[in-house]
Amino acid sequence: MSAQIIDGKEFAANVRSQVAEHVVRLKADHGIIPGLAVVLVGEDPASQVYVRSKGKLTVEVGMNSIEHKLDVDTSETDLLAVVDQLNNDPAIHGILVQLPLPKHLNEDLVINSIAPAKDVDGFHISNVGLLGTGQSSMVPCTPLGCLMMLRDHLGSLSGLDAVVVGRSNIVGKPMAQLLLGDSCTVTIAHSRTKDLPDVVRRADIVVAAVGRPEMVPGDWIKPGAVVVDVGINRIAAPERGEGKVKLVGDVDYASCAQVAGAITPVPGGVGPMTIACLLANTLTATCRANGLPAPEGLTA
Ligand code: NDP
């Protein structure tokens, strides 16, 4: 069997164009332009790349993009003051503090200082609680993107066995909550899980969010299962020349694609969906802030 490739790049472009259409209507019908503020502390090169592409795509869908770039030695008090000012700015509907923060700043404190309704990353403790109790919340972008692709590919997820490998707060746990919300039977696996291959083999849906290159081989996959690979790992690629690197996921794509029914590639799978869902969340936050219904198909 050769798996169907779930094209995250195309899917994300489609989500962004749906968001852009909603933004046009919001402006025409209500005079509202969604505003997304991104706060970057320090000069971490990877974070700078993310922030640049977030800003570019935010503007492309017709939203206002505001960037606050703060020195690496910014104090917690000053950072909290920036967040507070954004919380109180009615032109800002979404706030994202780029992680990781420099070590002297308390990430939990900073994230929990964002107004929950503007927390477009879905990391605020209130949003975590709302998601866990099945209430309307802001949902973390990467798991939301995975859910959208799974729903699109499978239709109903009800009754399916899902295994999420990884239990981080930003991917594994919210992913599991979303799958449970769609009535999957969910197992969360992690570094202490016994007989991981057997656990994964039971799954109709496998979501790998581990951070270990090509850890899941094809012989762990149930024939026909849908495999969603969240991992982004940079490994040496001597075949491309000296010192060259390439991106691979947490699943061994070549062997898994022989067995799975469908699979997301790396790159070009889950990755592009994360920013698309950030924009979808900003749109959702804008609608809710103005008493309008959240856009259908773009939320959990
Ligand atoms: P974390 O490091 O926070 O969590 C990794 C999880 O994997 C932990 O729960 C850990 O278990 C588990 N794990 C580690 N080793 C094993 C093992 N041998 N067997 C089973 N489980 C194991 O990572 P994140 O969740 O933040 O990210 C996971 C991957 O997803 C990374 O590659 C990251 O780059 C990528 N990512 C991609 C995004 C995208 O936009 N596509 C967004 C966010 C992340 P334990 O808790 O027991 O230690």
Coordinates of C-alpha atoms and ligand atoms in Angstrom, one line a residue:
M1 CA 0.0 0.0 0.0
S2 CA 1.2 3.5 -0.7
A3 CA -0.3 6.2 1.6
Q4 CA -2.2 9.2 0.4
I5 CA -0.1 12.3 1.1
I6 CA -1.9 14.9 3.1
D7 CA -0.6 18.2 1.6
G8 CA -0.4 20.6 4.5
K9 CA 1.0 23.4 2.3
E10 CA -2.1 23.3 0.1
F11 CA -4.4 22.8 3.1
A12 CA -2.9 25.8 4.9
A13 CA -3.2 28.0 1.8
N14 CA -6.9 27.1 1.7
V15 CA -7.4 27.9 5.4
R16 CA -5.6 31.3 4.9
S17 CA -7.8 32.1 1.9
Q18 CA -10.9 31.3 4.0
V19 CA -9.6 33.6 6.7
A20 CA -9.0 36.3 4.2
E21 CA -12.5 36.1 2.8
H22 CA -13.9 36.5 6.4
V23 CA -11.6 39.4 7.0
V24 CA -13.0 41.2 3.9
R25 CA -16.5 40.6 5.1
L26 CA -15.7 41.8 8.6
K27 CA -14.3 45.0 7.3
A28 CA -17.2 45.6 4.8
D29 CA -20.1 44.7 7.1
H30 CA -18.8 45.9 10.5
G31 CA -15.7 48.1 9.8
I32 CA -13.6 45.7 11.9
I33 CA -10.0 44.8 11.0
P34 CA -8.5 42.0 13.1
G35 CA -5.2 42.9 14.8
L36 CA -2.5 40.4 15.8
A37 CA 0.3 41.5 18.1
V38 CA 3.4 39.4 18.3
V39 CA 5.9 40.1 21.2
L40 CA 9.5 38.9 20.6
V41 CA 12.0 39.2 23.4
G42 CA 15.7 38.8 22.4
E43 CA 17.2 37.7 19.1
D44 CA 16.8 34.0 18.9
P45 CA 17.3 33.3 15.2
A46 CA 14.6 30.6 14.8
S47 CA 12.1 32.9 16.7
Q48 CA 13.0 35.8 14.4
V49 CA 12.2 33.7 11.3
Y50 CA 8.9 32.6 12.8
V51 CA 7.9 36.1 13.7
R52 CA 8.8 37.4 10.3
S53 CA 6.7 34.8 8.5
K54 CA 3.8 35.3 10.9
G55 CA 3.9 39.0 10.3
K56 CA 4.0 38.6 6.5
L57 CA 1.1 36.1 6.4
T58 CA -1.0 38.2 8.8
V59 CA -0.8 41.1 6.4
E60 CA -1.5 38.8 3.5
V61 CA -4.9 37.8 4.9
G62 CA -5.8 41.5 5.4
M63 CA -5.2 41.7 9.2
N64 CA -3.2 44.3 11.0
S65 CA 0.2 43.0 12.3
I66 CA 1.9 44.6 15.2
E67 CA 5.4 43.5 16.3
H68 CA 6.9 44.4 19.7
K69 CA 10.6 43.6 19.6
L70 CA 12.1 43.8 23.1
D71 CA 15.8 43.6 24.2
V72 CA 17.0 40.2 25.5
D73 CA 17.5 41.7 29.0
T74 CA 13.9 43.2 29.2
S75 CA 12.7 42.9 32.8
E76 CA 9.6 40.9 33.6
T77 CA 7.8 44.0 34.8
D78 CA 8.4 45.8 31.5
L79 CA 7.3 42.7 29.5
L80 CA 4.1 42.4 31.6
A81 CA 3.5 46.1 31.0
V82 CA 3.6 45.5 27.2
V83 CA 1.2 42.6 27.5
D84 CA -1.1 44.7 29.7
Q85 CA -1.2 47.5 27.2
L86 CA -2.1 45.1 24.4
N87 CA -4.7 43.5 26.6
N88 CA -6.4 46.9 26.9
D89 CA -6.0 47.9 23.2
P90 CA -9.4 47.4 21.4
A91 CA -7.6 47.3 18.0
I92 CA -5.7 44.2 19.1
H93 CA -7.7 40.9 19.0
G94 CA -4.8 38.4 19.3
I95 CA -1.6 38.4 21.4
L96 CA 1.2 36.0 20.9
V97 CA 4.3 36.0 23.1
Q98 CA 7.0 34.2 21.1
L99 CA 8.5 31.3 23.1
P100 CA 11.0 30.4 24.4
L101 CA 11.6 33.5 26.5
P102 CA 15.0 34.3 27.9
K103 CA 15.7 32.3 31.1
H104 CA 15.2 35.2 33.5
L105 CA 11.5 35.5 32.5
N106 CA 8.8 33.3 33.9
E107 CA 6.9 31.9 30.9
D108 CA 3.9 30.7 32.8
L109 CA 3.5 34.1 34.5
V110 CA 3.8 35.9 31.2
I111 CA 1.4 33.6 29.3
N112 CA -1.1 33.8 32.1
S113 CA -1.0 37.6 32.0
I114 CA -2.5 37.6 28.4
A115 CA -6.2 38.2 28.4
P116 CA -7.7 34.7 27.7
A117 CA -9.9 36.0 24.9
K118 CA -6.8 37.3 23.1
D119 CA -4.6 34.3 23.8
V120 CA -4.5 33.0 20.2
D121 CA -1.8 30.4 21.1
G122 CA -4.3 28.8 23.5
F123 CA -1.7 28.4 26.2
H124 CA -3.4 30.4 29.0
I125 CA -4.5 28.3 31.9
S126 CA -8.1 29.4 31.4
N127 CA -8.1 28.2 27.8
V128 CA -6.4 24.9 28.9
G129 CA -9.2 24.4 31.4
L130 CA -12.0 25.3 28.9
L131 CA -10.6 22.9 26.4
G132 CA -10.3 20.2 29.0
T133 CA -13.9 20.6 30.0
G134 CA -15.2 20.7 26.4
Q135 CA -16.1 24.4 26.5
S136 CA -15.4 27.0 23.8
S137 CA -11.8 28.2 24.1
M138 CA -8.8 29.3 22.1
V139 CA -7.2 26.1 20.9
P140 CA -3.4 25.7 20.5
C141 CA -2.6 26.2 16.8
T142 CA -0.6 23.0 15.9
P143 CA -3.1 20.5 17.4
L144 CA -5.9 22.5 15.8
G145 CA -4.2 22.2 12.4
C146 CA -3.8 18.4 12.9
L147 CA -7.5 18.1 13.8
M148 CA -8.6 20.1 10.7
M149 CA -6.5 17.8 8.5
L150 CA -7.8 14.7 10.2
R151 CA -11.5 15.8 9.9
D152 CA -11.0 16.7 6.3
H153 CA -9.4 13.3 5.5
L154 CA -11.6 11.1 7.6
G155 CA -14.9 12.9 8.0
S156 CA -16.1 11.7 11.4
L157 CA -13.5 10.6 13.9
S158 CA -16.0 9.1 16.2
G159 CA -15.1 5.8 17.7
L160 CA -11.6 5.6 16.1
D161 CA -8.6 4.6 18.2
A162 CA -6.1 7.4 18.4
V163 CA -2.6 7.4 19.8
V164 CA -0.8 10.6 20.5
V165 CA 2.9 10.0 21.1
G166 CA 4.1 12.9 23.3
R167 CA 2.5 14.7 26.2
S168 CA 3.7 18.3 26.0
N169 CA 1.4 21.1 27.0
I170 CA 1.7 22.7 23.5
V171 CA 1.1 19.7 21.3
G172 CA 0.5 16.2 22.9
K173 CA -2.0 17.1 25.7
P174 CA -4.2 19.5 23.7
M175 CA -4.1 17.1 20.7
A176 CA -5.4 14.3 22.9
Q177 CA -8.2 16.6 24.3
L178 CA -9.3 17.6 20.7
L179 CA -9.4 13.9 19.6
L180 CA -11.4 13.0 22.7
G181 CA -13.7 15.9 21.9
D182 CA -14.3 14.3 18.5
S183 CA -15.1 11.0 20.3
C184 CA -11.9 9.1 19.6
T185 CA -10.7 6.5 22.1
V186 CA -7.4 8.3 23.0
T187 CA -4.2 6.9 24.3
I188 CA -1.4 9.3 25.2
A189 CA 2.1 7.7 25.0
H190 CA 5.3 9.2 26.3
S191 CA 8.9 8.2 27.2
R192 CA 7.7 5.9 30.0
T193 CA 5.1 4.0 27.9
K194 CA 5.6 0.2 27.9
D195 CA 5.5 -1.6 24.6
L196 CA 5.2 1.6 22.6
P197 CA 5.2 -0.3 19.2
D198 CA 2.2 -2.4 20.3
V199 CA 0.4 0.7 21.6
V200 CA 0.9 2.5 18.3
R201 CA -0.1 -0.6 16.3
R202 CA -3.6 -0.4 17.7
A203 CA -4.2 3.1 16.4
D204 CA -6.4 4.2 13.5
I205 CA -4.9 7.6 14.0
V206 CA -1.3 8.2 15.0
V207 CA -0.1 11.7 16.0
A208 CA 3.7 11.8 16.6
A209 CA 4.9 14.8 18.6
V210 CA 8.1 13.6 20.2
G211 CA 11.1 15.5 18.8
R212 CA 13.1 12.4 17.9
P213 CA 14.0 12.1 14.2
E214 CA 12.3 9.3 12.4
M215 CA 11.5 7.4 15.6
V216 CA 8.3 5.7 14.5
P217 CA 9.0 3.0 11.9
G218 CA 6.5 1.6 9.4
D219 CA 6.1 -1.8 11.2
W220 CA 4.5 0.1 14.2
I221 CA 1.7 1.3 11.9
K222 CA -1.6 -0.5 11.5
P223 CA -2.3 -0.9 7.8
G224 CA -4.5 1.9 6.6
A225 CA -4.0 4.2 9.6
V226 CA -3.7 7.9 9.3
V227 CA -0.3 9.2 10.4
V228 CA 0.1 12.8 11.4
D229 CA 3.8 13.8 11.9
V230 CA 4.2 16.9 14.0
G231 CA 8.0 16.5 14.5
I232 CA 10.4 19.0 13.0
N233 CA 14.0 17.7 13.3
R234 CA 17.1 19.1 11.6
I235 CA 19.5 16.3 10.8
A236 CA 22.8 16.1 8.9
A237 CA 22.4 15.3 5.2
P238 CA 25.8 14.4 3.9
E239 CA 24.2 13.2 0.7
R240 CA 23.4 16.8 -0.1
G241 CA 26.9 17.9 0.4
E242 CA 29.3 18.7 3.3
G243 CA 27.7 20.4 6.3
K244 CA 24.2 20.2 4.7
V245 CA 21.1 19.5 6.8
K246 CA 17.6 18.4 6.1
L247 CA 14.3 18.4 8.0
V248 CA 12.7 15.2 9.0
G249 CA 9.7 14.3 11.2
D250 CA 9.2 12.0 14.1
V251 CA 8.1 9.1 11.9
D252 CA 10.2 7.3 9.3
Y253 CA 8.3 8.6 6.3
A254 CA 9.5 6.1 3.7
S255 CA 8.5 3.0 5.7
C256 CA 5.3 4.5 7.2
A257 CA 4.1 5.6 3.8
Q258 CA 4.2 1.9 2.7
V259 CA 1.7 0.9 5.4
A260 CA -0.4 4.0 6.3
G261 CA -3.6 5.0 4.5
A262 CA -2.6 8.6 4.7
I263 CA 0.4 10.5 6.0
T264 CA 1.6 14.1 6.5
P265 CA 5.0 14.8 5.1
V266 CA 7.8 16.8 6.7
P267 CA 8.3 19.5 5.6
G268 CA 5.0 20.5 4.0
G269 CA 2.6 18.7 6.4
V270 CA 1.7 20.0 9.9
G271 CA 4.2 22.9 9.8
P272 CA 2.4 25.3 7.5
M273 CA -0.9 24.6 9.3
T274 CA 0.4 26.2 12.6
I275 CA 0.5 29.7 11.2
A276 CA -2.7 29.2 9.3
C277 CA -4.4 28.3 12.5
L278 CA -2.9 31.2 14.3
L279 CA -4.6 33.4 11.8
A280 CA -7.8 31.4 12.1
N281 CA -7.7 31.9 15.9
T282 CA -7.1 35.6 15.5
L283 CA -10.2 35.8 13.3
T284 CA -12.2 33.7 15.9
A285 CA -11.0 36.0 18.7
T286 CA -12.1 39.1 16.7
C287 CA -15.5 37.6 16.0
R288 CA -16.1 36.7 19.6
A289 CA -14.9 40.1 20.9
N290 CA -17.5 41.7 18.7
G291 CA -20.4 39.3 19.5
L292 CA -20.3 37.7 16.1
P293 CA -20.4 33.9 15.5
A294 CA -17.0 32.2 15.2
P295 CA -16.2 31.2 11.6
E296 CA -17.4 27.7 10.8
G297 CA -14.7 25.1 9.9
L298 CA -11.9 27.3 11.3
T299 CA -12.4 26.4 15.0
A300 CA -12.4 23.2 17.0
Ligands
NDP1 P1 8.5 18.2 24.0 O1 10.0 17.9 24.0 O2 7.9 19.2 24.8 O3 7.7 16.8 24.3 C1 8.2 15.6 23.7 C2 7.3 14.5 24.2 O4 7.8 13.3 23.6 C3 7.4 14.3 25.7 O5 6.1 14.1 26.2 C4 8.2 13.0 25.9 O6 7.8 12.2 26.9 C5 7.9 12.3 24.6 N1 9.0 11.4 24.2 C6 10.4 11.7 24.2 N2 11.0 10.6 23.9 C7 10.1 9.6 23.7 C8 10.3 8.2 23.4 N3 11.4 7.6 23.2 N4 9.1 7.5 23.3 C9 7.9 8.1 23.6 N5 7.8 9.4 23.9 C10 8.9 10.1 24.0 O7 8.2 18.5 22.4 P2 7.0 19.3 21.7 O8 5.7 18.6 22.0 O9 7.1 20.7 22.0 O10 7.4 19.0 20.2 C11 7.4 17.7 19.6 C12 7.9 17.8 18.2 O11 7.0 18.6 17.5 C13 9.3 18.5 18.1 O12 9.9 17.9 17.0 C14 8.9 19.9 17.7 O13 9.9 20.6 16.9 C15 7.7 19.7 16.9 N6 6.7 20.8 16.8 C16 6.3 21.2 15.6 C17 5.4 22.2 15.5 C18 4.8 22.5 14.1 O14 4.4 23.6 13.9 N7 4.8 21.6 13.2 C19 4.9 23.0 16.6 C20 5.4 22.5 17.9 C21 6.3 21.4 18.0 P3 8.0 12.6 28.5 O15 7.0 13.6 28.8 O16 7.9 11.3 29.2 O17 9.4 13.2 28.6

